[in-house]
Amino acid sequence: MNMNVPNSLTMLRILLIPVYVGLLNYEQFDYALATLFIAGLTDALDGIIARVADQRTRLGEVLDPLADKLMLTTGFITLSVMHLVPLWLTILVVSRDLMLMLGAAVAHFTHTQVDISPTVLGKGTTLVQLATLVAIIFFASRRLDLATLDPLLYLMGGVTLMSGLHYLSRGYCRITSSQV
């Protein structure tokens, strides 16, 4: 187990998730935003330290995106349960992430080489999802009209759907080309 500084920061980010969800649940939106900001800071730091100090590990390659997905997914699920995010959007986010994880698991167990590296569209999706999450929490904290964010929700839904289809297509092409 390679528990270096970057991996420790990633573990801290994972441990912040229950705190973040609890703060959302108790409508402590400003503290939830602060926790999200701290998580983002640890995400940036672990990446910088891993590159600069050459401390990249296989564990970090798995944990880092997992921590991001867990933070985003639990945020959307929690906000959906609180009726601050439409259920269809949460289902879309969760379905995309489950599809990616299932695809990676199937590839692993079938010993199929699949490129699971993030794409520009995938990174863009994460950024749009994070911006949407921050905007919703910010609007909720200020008791602003969440309907104002509807265009952002539809944009995020579209980008999430395109990204999911892109990863699905990329995996399918990779599998079919390896069978030839």
Short mmCIF file of N, CA and C in Angstrom, two decimals:
data_model
loop_
_atom_site.label_atom_id
_atom_site.label_comp_id
_atom_site.label_asym_id
_atom_site.label_seq_id
_atom_site.Cartn_x
_atom_site.Cartn_y
_atom_site.Cartn_z
N MET A 1 0.86 -1.18 0.00
CA MET A 1 0.00 0.00 0.00
C MET A 1 0.89 1.24 0.00
N ASN A 2 0.71 2.10 -0.97
CA ASN A 2 1.54 3.30 -1.10
C ASN A 2 0.83 4.50 -0.49
N MET A 3 0.91 4.66 0.83
CA MET A 3 0.21 5.75 1.49
C MET A 3 1.17 6.93 1.64
N ASN A 4 1.44 7.59 0.52
CA ASN A 4 2.29 8.77 0.53
C ASN A 4 1.41 10.01 0.78
N VAL A 5 2.01 11.20 0.69
CA VAL A 5 1.27 12.44 0.98
C VAL A 5 0.09 12.63 0.00
N PRO A 6 0.30 12.49 -1.32
CA PRO A 6 -0.86 12.66 -2.20
C PRO A 6 -2.01 11.69 -1.90
N ASN A 7 -1.68 10.44 -1.64
CA ASN A 7 -2.73 9.46 -1.34
C ASN A 7 -3.40 9.77 -0.01
N SER A 8 -2.64 10.28 0.95
CA SER A 8 -3.22 10.68 2.24
C SER A 8 -4.19 11.84 2.06
N LEU A 9 -3.84 12.79 1.19
CA LEU A 9 -4.74 13.91 0.90
C LEU A 9 -6.02 13.42 0.22
N THR A 10 -5.88 12.44 -0.66
CA THR A 10 -7.06 11.87 -1.31
C THR A 10 -7.94 11.16 -0.28
N MET A 11 -7.33 10.43 0.64
CA MET A 11 -8.10 9.77 1.70
C MET A 11 -8.81 10.80 2.57
N LEU A 12 -8.16 11.92 2.85
CA LEU A 12 -8.80 13.00 3.61
C LEU A 12 -10.04 13.49 2.87
N ARG A 13 -9.91 13.63 1.55
CA ARG A 13 -11.05 14.07 0.73
C ARG A 13 -12.20 13.07 0.84
N ILE A 14 -11.90 11.80 0.84
CA ILE A 14 -12.94 10.77 0.98
C ILE A 14 -13.57 10.85 2.37
N LEU A 15 -12.76 11.10 3.39
CA LEU A 15 -13.27 11.20 4.75
C LEU A 15 -14.12 12.46 4.97
N LEU A 16 -13.93 13.47 4.13
CA LEU A 16 -14.73 14.69 4.23
C LEU A 16 -16.16 14.49 3.69
N ILE A 17 -16.38 13.43 2.93
CA ILE A 17 -17.69 13.23 2.30
C ILE A 17 -18.83 13.12 3.32
N PRO A 18 -18.70 12.30 4.38
CA PRO A 18 -19.80 12.25 5.35
C PRO A 18 -20.03 13.59 6.06
N VAL A 19 -18.96 14.33 6.29
CA VAL A 19 -19.08 15.66 6.90
C VAL A 19 -19.88 16.57 5.97
N TYR A 20 -19.51 16.55 4.71
CA TYR A 20 -20.15 17.36 3.68
C TYR A 20 -21.63 17.00 3.55
N VAL A 21 -21.94 15.72 3.50
CA VAL A 21 -23.33 15.27 3.39
C VAL A 21 -24.12 15.67 4.64
N GLY A 22 -23.52 15.52 5.79
CA GLY A 22 -24.19 15.92 7.04
C GLY A 22 -24.49 17.41 7.06
N LEU A 23 -23.55 18.21 6.63
CA LEU A 23 -23.76 19.65 6.59
C LEU A 23 -24.88 20.01 5.61
N LEU A 24 -24.91 19.35 4.46
CA LEU A 24 -26.00 19.59 3.51
C LEU A 24 -27.34 19.19 4.14
N ASN A 25 -27.35 18.02 4.76
CA ASN A 25 -28.58 17.50 5.35
C ASN A 25 -29.15 18.43 6.41
N TYR A 26 -28.27 19.07 7.18
CA TYR A 26 -28.71 20.01 8.21
C TYR A 26 -28.79 21.44 7.70
N GLU A 27 -28.75 21.57 6.36
CA GLU A 27 -28.87 22.86 5.69
C GLU A 27 -27.84 23.89 6.16
N GLN A 28 -26.67 23.39 6.46
CA GLN A 28 -25.53 24.26 6.79
C GLN A 28 -24.75 24.49 5.51
N PHE A 29 -25.40 25.18 4.57
CA PHE A 29 -24.88 25.28 3.21
C PHE A 29 -23.53 26.00 3.12
N ASP A 30 -23.34 27.04 3.92
CA ASP A 30 -22.05 27.75 3.87
C ASP A 30 -20.90 26.84 4.32
N TYR A 31 -21.15 26.06 5.37
CA TYR A 31 -20.13 25.12 5.83
C TYR A 31 -19.92 23.98 4.82
N ALA A 32 -21.00 23.57 4.17
CA ALA A 32 -20.89 22.53 3.13
C ALA A 32 -20.04 23.06 1.98
N LEU A 33 -20.25 24.34 1.60
CA LEU A 33 -19.42 24.94 0.55
C LEU A 33 -17.96 25.01 0.98
N ALA A 34 -17.73 25.36 2.23
CA ALA A 34 -16.35 25.42 2.74
C ALA A 34 -15.71 24.04 2.70
N THR A 35 -16.47 23.01 3.06
CA THR A 35 -15.96 21.64 3.03
C THR A 35 -15.66 21.23 1.59
N LEU A 36 -16.53 21.61 0.67
CA LEU A 36 -16.31 21.32 -0.75
C LEU A 36 -15.05 22.05 -1.25
N PHE A 37 -14.85 23.27 -0.78
CA PHE A 37 -13.66 24.03 -1.15
C PHE A 37 -12.40 23.35 -0.61
N ILE A 38 -12.43 22.90 0.63
CA ILE A 38 -11.29 22.19 1.22
C ILE A 38 -11.01 20.91 0.44
N ALA A 39 -12.06 20.19 0.07
CA ALA A 39 -11.89 18.98 -0.72
C ALA A 39 -11.25 19.31 -2.06
N GLY A 40 -11.68 20.40 -2.68
CA GLY A 40 -11.08 20.82 -3.95
C GLY A 40 -9.62 21.19 -3.79
N LEU A 41 -9.31 21.82 -2.69
CA LEU A 41 -7.92 22.19 -2.40
C LEU A 41 -7.05 20.95 -2.23
N THR A 42 -7.55 19.95 -1.50
CA THR A 42 -6.78 18.72 -1.34
C THR A 42 -6.62 18.00 -2.67
N ASP A 43 -7.65 18.10 -3.54
CA ASP A 43 -7.57 17.49 -4.87
C ASP A 43 -6.45 18.14 -5.67
N ALA A 44 -6.40 19.46 -5.66
CA ALA A 44 -5.34 20.17 -6.39
C ALA A 44 -3.97 19.86 -5.80
N LEU A 45 -3.88 19.88 -4.49
CA LEU A 45 -2.59 19.63 -3.83
C LEU A 45 -2.08 18.22 -4.09
N ASP A 46 -2.96 17.23 -4.00
CA ASP A 46 -2.47 15.86 -4.21
C ASP A 46 -1.94 15.68 -5.62
N GLY A 47 -2.59 16.32 -6.58
CA GLY A 47 -2.11 16.23 -7.96
C GLY A 47 -0.77 16.91 -8.17
N ILE A 48 -0.64 18.10 -7.59
CA ILE A 48 0.62 18.85 -7.72
C ILE A 48 1.76 18.10 -7.05
N ILE A 49 1.52 17.65 -5.82
CA ILE A 49 2.57 16.94 -5.09
C ILE A 49 2.95 15.65 -5.80
N ALA A 50 1.98 14.92 -6.29
CA ALA A 50 2.26 13.65 -6.98
C ALA A 50 3.14 13.89 -8.20
N ARG A 51 2.86 14.96 -8.95
CA ARG A 51 3.66 15.24 -10.15
C ARG A 51 5.04 15.79 -9.80
N VAL A 52 5.07 16.82 -8.95
CA VAL A 52 6.33 17.50 -8.64
C VAL A 52 7.29 16.59 -7.88
N ALA A 53 6.78 15.85 -6.91
CA ALA A 53 7.63 14.97 -6.09
C ALA A 53 7.73 13.57 -6.68
N ASP A 54 7.15 13.37 -7.87
CA ASP A 54 7.15 12.06 -8.52
C ASP A 54 6.66 10.97 -7.57
N GLN A 55 5.48 11.23 -6.99
CA GLN A 55 4.88 10.28 -6.05
C GLN A 55 3.58 9.69 -6.62
N ARG A 56 3.53 9.54 -7.92
CA ARG A 56 2.35 8.92 -8.54
C ARG A 56 2.35 7.43 -8.23
N THR A 57 1.19 6.93 -7.86
CA THR A 57 1.07 5.50 -7.57
C THR A 57 -0.19 4.95 -8.25
N ARG A 58 -0.24 3.67 -8.39
CA ARG A 58 -1.43 3.02 -8.96
C ARG A 58 -2.63 3.26 -8.04
N LEU A 59 -2.38 3.21 -6.72
CA LEU A 59 -3.44 3.48 -5.75
C LEU A 59 -4.02 4.88 -5.97
N GLY A 60 -3.16 5.85 -6.16
CA GLY A 60 -3.59 7.22 -6.40
C GLY A 60 -4.37 7.36 -7.69
N GLU A 61 -3.97 6.61 -8.71
CA GLU A 61 -4.67 6.65 -10.00
C GLU A 61 -6.10 6.15 -9.87
N VAL A 62 -6.33 5.27 -8.90
CA VAL A 62 -7.67 4.74 -8.68
C VAL A 62 -8.44 5.60 -7.67
N LEU A 63 -7.78 5.95 -6.56
CA LEU A 63 -8.45 6.68 -5.49
C LEU A 63 -8.85 8.10 -5.88
N ASP A 64 -8.00 8.80 -6.61
CA ASP A 64 -8.27 10.21 -6.92
C ASP A 64 -9.57 10.40 -7.70
N PRO A 65 -9.76 9.71 -8.84
CA PRO A 65 -11.04 9.88 -9.53
C PRO A 65 -12.22 9.31 -8.74
N LEU A 66 -11.96 8.27 -7.95
CA LEU A 66 -13.03 7.71 -7.12
C LEU A 66 -13.50 8.73 -6.09
N ALA A 67 -12.56 9.44 -5.48
CA ALA A 67 -12.90 10.47 -4.50
C ALA A 67 -13.73 11.57 -5.15
N ASP A 68 -13.33 11.97 -6.36
CA ASP A 68 -14.10 13.00 -7.08
C ASP A 68 -15.52 12.52 -7.35
N LYS A 69 -15.64 11.31 -7.85
CA LYS A 69 -16.97 10.77 -8.18
C LYS A 69 -17.84 10.63 -6.93
N LEU A 70 -17.24 10.17 -5.85
CA LEU A 70 -18.00 10.02 -4.60
C LEU A 70 -18.48 11.37 -4.09
N MET A 71 -17.62 12.39 -4.15
CA MET A 71 -17.99 13.72 -3.67
C MET A 71 -19.15 14.29 -4.50
N LEU A 72 -19.02 14.19 -5.82
CA LEU A 72 -20.06 14.72 -6.70
C LEU A 72 -21.36 13.92 -6.58
N THR A 73 -21.24 12.60 -6.64
CA THR A 73 -22.42 11.75 -6.62
C THR A 73 -23.19 11.88 -5.31
N THR A 74 -22.49 11.84 -4.20
CA THR A 74 -23.19 11.97 -2.91
C THR A 74 -23.81 13.36 -2.77
N GLY A 75 -23.16 14.37 -3.33
CA GLY A 75 -23.73 15.71 -3.31
C GLY A 75 -25.05 15.76 -4.08
N PHE A 76 -25.05 15.20 -5.29
CA PHE A 76 -26.28 15.21 -6.09
C PHE A 76 -27.38 14.36 -5.45
N ILE A 77 -27.01 13.21 -4.91
CA ILE A 77 -28.02 12.36 -4.25
C ILE A 77 -28.62 13.09 -3.06
N THR A 78 -27.78 13.68 -2.24
CA THR A 78 -28.26 14.39 -1.05
C THR A 78 -29.16 15.56 -1.43
N LEU A 79 -28.72 16.35 -2.41
CA LEU A 79 -29.53 17.50 -2.84
C LEU A 79 -30.83 17.05 -3.51
N SER A 80 -30.80 15.91 -4.14
CA SER A 80 -32.02 15.37 -4.75
C SER A 80 -33.01 14.93 -3.68
N VAL A 81 -32.51 14.26 -2.66
CA VAL A 81 -33.36 13.83 -1.54
C VAL A 81 -33.98 15.06 -0.85
N MET A 82 -33.22 16.15 -0.83
CA MET A 82 -33.70 17.40 -0.22
C MET A 82 -34.60 18.18 -1.18
N HIS A 83 -34.81 17.66 -2.37
CA HIS A 83 -35.64 18.29 -3.41
C HIS A 83 -35.05 19.62 -3.90
N LEU A 84 -33.73 19.70 -3.90
CA LEU A 84 -33.05 20.88 -4.43
C LEU A 84 -32.50 20.63 -5.83
N VAL A 85 -32.46 19.36 -6.22
CA VAL A 85 -32.00 18.95 -7.55
C VAL A 85 -33.05 17.99 -8.10
N PRO A 86 -33.41 18.14 -9.37
CA PRO A 86 -34.40 17.20 -9.94
C PRO A 86 -33.86 15.76 -9.96
N LEU A 87 -34.74 14.84 -9.69
CA LEU A 87 -34.37 13.42 -9.63
C LEU A 87 -33.76 12.95 -10.95
N TRP A 88 -34.29 13.39 -12.09
CA TRP A 88 -33.77 12.95 -13.39
C TRP A 88 -32.29 13.28 -13.54
N LEU A 89 -31.88 14.42 -13.00
CA LEU A 89 -30.49 14.82 -13.11
C LEU A 89 -29.58 13.93 -12.26
N THR A 90 -30.04 13.62 -11.07
CA THR A 90 -29.27 12.74 -10.19
C THR A 90 -29.18 11.34 -10.79
N ILE A 91 -30.27 10.85 -11.35
CA ILE A 91 -30.26 9.54 -11.99
C ILE A 91 -29.24 9.53 -13.14
N LEU A 92 -29.19 10.61 -13.90
CA LEU A 92 -28.24 10.71 -15.02
C LEU A 92 -26.80 10.68 -14.52
N VAL A 93 -26.50 11.47 -13.48
CA VAL A 93 -25.14 11.51 -12.93
C VAL A 93 -24.74 10.15 -12.39
N VAL A 94 -25.61 9.55 -11.59
CA VAL A 94 -25.31 8.25 -10.97
C VAL A 94 -25.19 7.16 -12.05
N SER A 95 -26.09 7.17 -13.03
CA SER A 95 -26.06 6.15 -14.08
C SER A 95 -24.76 6.22 -14.88
N ARG A 96 -24.32 7.43 -15.22
CA ARG A 96 -23.07 7.59 -15.97
C ARG A 96 -21.90 7.02 -15.16
N ASP A 97 -21.84 7.39 -13.88
CA ASP A 97 -20.73 6.91 -13.06
C ASP A 97 -20.77 5.41 -12.85
N LEU A 98 -21.96 4.85 -12.66
CA LEU A 98 -22.08 3.39 -12.52
C LEU A 98 -21.67 2.69 -13.81
N MET A 99 -22.06 3.27 -14.95
CA MET A 99 -21.69 2.69 -16.24
C MET A 99 -20.16 2.68 -16.39
N LEU A 100 -19.51 3.77 -16.01
CA LEU A 100 -18.05 3.82 -16.12
C LEU A 100 -17.39 2.80 -15.20
N MET A 101 -17.88 2.72 -13.97
CA MET A 101 -17.28 1.76 -13.02
C MET A 101 -17.55 0.32 -13.44
N LEU A 102 -18.75 0.05 -13.92
CA LEU A 102 -19.09 -1.30 -14.38
C LEU A 102 -18.24 -1.68 -15.59
N GLY A 103 -18.07 -0.74 -16.51
CA GLY A 103 -17.23 -0.99 -17.69
C GLY A 103 -15.80 -1.30 -17.31
N ALA A 104 -15.26 -0.53 -16.36
CA ALA A 104 -13.88 -0.76 -15.91
C ALA A 104 -13.77 -2.12 -15.21
N ALA A 105 -14.79 -2.47 -14.42
CA ALA A 105 -14.78 -3.77 -13.72
C ALA A 105 -14.86 -4.93 -14.71
N VAL A 106 -15.73 -4.82 -15.70
CA VAL A 106 -15.86 -5.88 -16.71
C VAL A 106 -14.54 -6.03 -17.46
N ALA A 107 -13.96 -4.91 -17.85
CA ALA A 107 -12.68 -4.96 -18.56
C ALA A 107 -11.61 -5.63 -17.70
N HIS A 108 -11.59 -5.30 -16.42
CA HIS A 108 -10.60 -5.89 -15.52
C HIS A 108 -10.79 -7.40 -15.40
N PHE A 109 -12.02 -7.83 -15.18
CA PHE A 109 -12.28 -9.25 -14.97
C PHE A 109 -12.18 -10.08 -16.24
N THR A 110 -12.34 -9.45 -17.39
CA THR A 110 -12.20 -10.17 -18.66
C THR A 110 -10.81 -9.98 -19.26
N HIS A 111 -9.95 -9.32 -18.49
CA HIS A 111 -8.57 -9.07 -18.92
C HIS A 111 -8.52 -8.34 -20.26
N THR A 112 -9.47 -7.45 -20.46
CA THR A 112 -9.51 -6.63 -21.68
C THR A 112 -8.82 -5.31 -21.39
N GLN A 113 -7.92 -4.93 -22.25
CA GLN A 113 -7.24 -3.65 -22.08
C GLN A 113 -8.17 -2.54 -22.55
N VAL A 114 -8.57 -1.70 -21.62
CA VAL A 114 -9.43 -0.56 -21.94
C VAL A 114 -8.77 0.68 -21.36
N ASP A 115 -8.72 1.71 -22.17
CA ASP A 115 -8.15 2.97 -21.74
C ASP A 115 -9.17 3.68 -20.85
N ILE A 116 -8.87 3.75 -19.54
CA ILE A 116 -9.79 4.40 -18.61
C ILE A 116 -9.32 5.81 -18.27
N SER A 117 -8.36 6.31 -19.01
CA SER A 117 -7.88 7.67 -18.73
C SER A 117 -8.99 8.66 -19.07
N PRO A 118 -9.05 9.74 -18.28
CA PRO A 118 -10.10 10.72 -18.53
C PRO A 118 -9.89 11.45 -19.85
N THR A 119 -10.98 11.77 -20.50
CA THR A 119 -10.93 12.53 -21.75
C THR A 119 -11.21 14.00 -21.43
N VAL A 120 -11.02 14.85 -22.41
CA VAL A 120 -11.32 16.27 -22.24
C VAL A 120 -12.81 16.43 -21.92
N LEU A 121 -13.65 15.67 -22.61
CA LEU A 121 -15.09 15.73 -22.35
C LEU A 121 -15.41 15.25 -20.94
N GLY A 122 -14.73 14.20 -20.50
CA GLY A 122 -14.93 13.69 -19.15
C GLY A 122 -14.52 14.69 -18.09
N LYS A 123 -13.37 15.33 -18.30
CA LYS A 123 -12.91 16.35 -17.35
C LYS A 123 -13.85 17.56 -17.38
N GLY A 124 -14.31 17.91 -18.58
CA GLY A 124 -15.26 19.02 -18.70
C GLY A 124 -16.56 18.71 -17.97
N THR A 125 -17.00 17.48 -18.07
CA THR A 125 -18.22 17.06 -17.38
C THR A 125 -18.06 17.21 -15.87
N THR A 126 -16.92 16.76 -15.36
CA THR A 126 -16.65 16.90 -13.93
C THR A 126 -16.68 18.37 -13.52
N LEU A 127 -16.08 19.22 -14.33
CA LEU A 127 -16.05 20.65 -14.04
C LEU A 127 -17.46 21.25 -14.05
N VAL A 128 -18.26 20.90 -15.05
CA VAL A 128 -19.64 21.42 -15.13
C VAL A 128 -20.48 20.88 -13.97
N GLN A 129 -20.29 19.61 -13.62
CA GLN A 129 -21.03 19.04 -12.49
C GLN A 129 -20.65 19.75 -11.19
N LEU A 130 -19.37 19.99 -11.01
CA LEU A 130 -18.92 20.68 -9.80
C LEU A 130 -19.45 22.11 -9.75
N ALA A 131 -19.39 22.81 -10.87
CA ALA A 131 -19.92 24.18 -10.92
C ALA A 131 -21.41 24.20 -10.61
N THR A 132 -22.13 23.21 -11.12
CA THR A 132 -23.57 23.11 -10.87
C THR A 132 -23.83 22.86 -9.39
N LEU A 133 -23.08 21.94 -8.81
CA LEU A 133 -23.23 21.63 -7.40
C LEU A 133 -22.96 22.86 -6.54
N VAL A 134 -21.88 23.57 -6.83
CA VAL A 134 -21.54 24.78 -6.08
C VAL A 134 -22.64 25.83 -6.24
N ALA A 135 -23.12 26.02 -7.45
CA ALA A 135 -24.17 27.01 -7.69
C ALA A 135 -25.44 26.67 -6.92
N ILE A 136 -25.83 25.41 -6.92
CA ILE A 136 -27.04 25.00 -6.21
C ILE A 136 -26.89 25.23 -4.71
N ILE A 137 -25.75 24.83 -4.17
CA ILE A 137 -25.53 25.00 -2.73
C ILE A 137 -25.47 26.49 -2.39
N PHE A 138 -24.81 27.28 -3.24
CA PHE A 138 -24.74 28.72 -3.01
C PHE A 138 -26.13 29.35 -3.05
N PHE A 139 -26.92 29.00 -4.07
CA PHE A 139 -28.28 29.54 -4.18
C PHE A 139 -29.12 29.13 -2.97
N ALA A 140 -28.99 27.87 -2.54
CA ALA A 140 -29.75 27.39 -1.39
C ALA A 140 -29.33 28.14 -0.12
N SER A 141 -28.04 28.43 0.00
CA SER A 141 -27.56 29.12 1.20
C SER A 141 -28.08 30.55 1.28
N ARG A 142 -28.34 31.14 0.12
CA ARG A 142 -28.82 32.53 0.07
C ARG A 142 -30.33 32.61 -0.15
N ARG A 143 -30.97 31.43 -0.16
CA ARG A 143 -32.41 31.32 -0.37
C ARG A 143 -32.85 32.00 -1.68
N LEU A 144 -32.00 31.83 -2.71
CA LEU A 144 -32.30 32.37 -4.04
C LEU A 144 -33.16 31.36 -4.80
N ASP A 145 -33.82 31.82 -5.82
CA ASP A 145 -34.71 30.97 -6.62
C ASP A 145 -33.88 29.97 -7.44
N LEU A 146 -34.01 28.71 -7.10
CA LEU A 146 -33.24 27.66 -7.79
C LEU A 146 -33.66 27.49 -9.24
N ALA A 147 -34.87 27.92 -9.59
CA ALA A 147 -35.33 27.81 -10.98
C ALA A 147 -34.44 28.62 -11.92
N THR A 148 -33.77 29.62 -11.38
CA THR A 148 -32.84 30.43 -12.17
C THR A 148 -31.72 29.57 -12.73
N LEU A 149 -31.42 28.48 -12.06
CA LEU A 149 -30.33 27.59 -12.47
C LEU A 149 -30.76 26.54 -13.49
N ASP A 150 -32.01 26.52 -13.89
CA ASP A 150 -32.49 25.51 -14.83
C ASP A 150 -31.63 25.39 -16.09
N PRO A 151 -31.24 26.50 -16.74
CA PRO A 151 -30.38 26.35 -17.93
C PRO A 151 -29.06 25.61 -17.61
N LEU A 152 -28.49 25.88 -16.44
CA LEU A 152 -27.26 25.20 -16.03
C LEU A 152 -27.53 23.71 -15.82
N LEU A 153 -28.68 23.38 -15.24
CA LEU A 153 -29.02 21.97 -15.02
C LEU A 153 -29.15 21.23 -16.34
N TYR A 154 -29.80 21.87 -17.32
CA TYR A 154 -29.95 21.22 -18.63
C TYR A 154 -28.61 21.10 -19.34
N LEU A 155 -27.78 22.12 -19.23
CA LEU A 155 -26.43 22.06 -19.81
C LEU A 155 -25.65 20.91 -19.19
N MET A 156 -25.68 20.84 -17.86
CA MET A 156 -24.96 19.78 -17.17
C MET A 156 -25.50 18.41 -17.55
N GLY A 157 -26.82 18.29 -17.65
CA GLY A 157 -27.41 17.02 -18.05
C GLY A 157 -26.96 16.61 -19.45
N GLY A 158 -26.94 17.57 -20.37
CA GLY A 158 -26.50 17.28 -21.74
C GLY A 158 -25.05 16.88 -21.81
N VAL A 159 -24.20 17.60 -21.10
CA VAL A 159 -22.77 17.29 -21.10
C VAL A 159 -22.53 15.93 -20.44
N THR A 160 -23.24 15.65 -19.36
CA THR A 160 -23.10 14.36 -18.68
C THR A 160 -23.51 13.22 -19.61
N LEU A 161 -24.63 13.40 -20.31
CA LEU A 161 -25.10 12.37 -21.25
C LEU A 161 -24.09 12.17 -22.39
N MET A 162 -23.61 13.27 -22.96
CA MET A 162 -22.62 13.16 -24.05
C MET A 162 -21.36 12.45 -23.58
N SER A 163 -20.91 12.79 -22.39
CA SER A 163 -19.71 12.17 -21.85
C SER A 163 -19.91 10.68 -21.63
N GLY A 164 -21.06 10.30 -21.08
CA GLY A 164 -21.35 8.89 -20.86
C GLY A 164 -21.38 8.12 -22.17
N LEU A 165 -22.02 8.70 -23.17
CA LEU A 165 -22.07 8.05 -24.49
C LEU A 165 -20.69 7.97 -25.12
N HIS A 166 -19.88 9.01 -24.91
CA HIS A 166 -18.52 9.03 -25.45
C HIS A 166 -17.68 7.90 -24.84
N TYR A 167 -17.73 7.77 -23.50
CA TYR A 167 -16.97 6.71 -22.85
C TYR A 167 -17.47 5.33 -23.27
N LEU A 168 -18.79 5.19 -23.40
CA LEU A 168 -19.38 3.92 -23.83
C LEU A 168 -18.90 3.56 -25.23
N SER A 169 -18.93 4.54 -26.12
CA SER A 169 -18.48 4.31 -27.49
C SER A 169 -17.00 3.99 -27.54
N ARG A 170 -16.21 4.71 -26.76
CA ARG A 170 -14.77 4.46 -26.72
C ARG A 170 -14.47 3.05 -26.23
N GLY A 171 -15.17 2.63 -25.18
CA GLY A 171 -14.97 1.28 -24.65
C GLY A 171 -15.40 0.21 -25.64
N TYR A 172 -16.55 0.43 -26.29
CA TYR A 172 -17.05 -0.52 -27.28
C TYR A 172 -16.08 -0.65 -28.45
N CYS A 173 -15.59 0.49 -28.95
CA CYS A 173 -14.64 0.45 -30.07
C CYS A 173 -13.37 -0.28 -29.67
N ARG A 174 -12.92 -0.07 -28.46
CA ARG A 174 -11.68 -0.71 -27.99
C ARG A 174 -11.87 -2.22 -27.89
N ILE A 175 -13.02 -2.63 -27.35
CA ILE A 175 -13.28 -4.06 -27.18
C ILE A 175 -13.44 -4.74 -28.55
N THR A 176 -14.19 -4.12 -29.45
CA THR A 176 -14.41 -4.74 -30.76
C THR A 176 -13.12 -4.76 -31.59
N SER A 177 -12.26 -3.75 -31.44
CA SER A 177 -11.01 -3.75 -32.19
C SER A 177 -10.02 -4.79 -31.64
N SER A 178 -10.12 -5.10 -30.35
CA SER A 178 -9.22 -6.10 -29.78
C SER A 178 -9.66 -7.52 -30.12
N GLN A 179 -10.92 -7.68 -30.55
CA GLN A 179 -11.42 -9.01 -30.91
C GLN A 179 -11.14 -9.35 -32.36
N VAL A 180 -10.66 -8.39 -33.14
CA VAL A 180 -10.41 -8.61 -34.57
C VAL A 180 -9.10 -9.32 -34.76
#
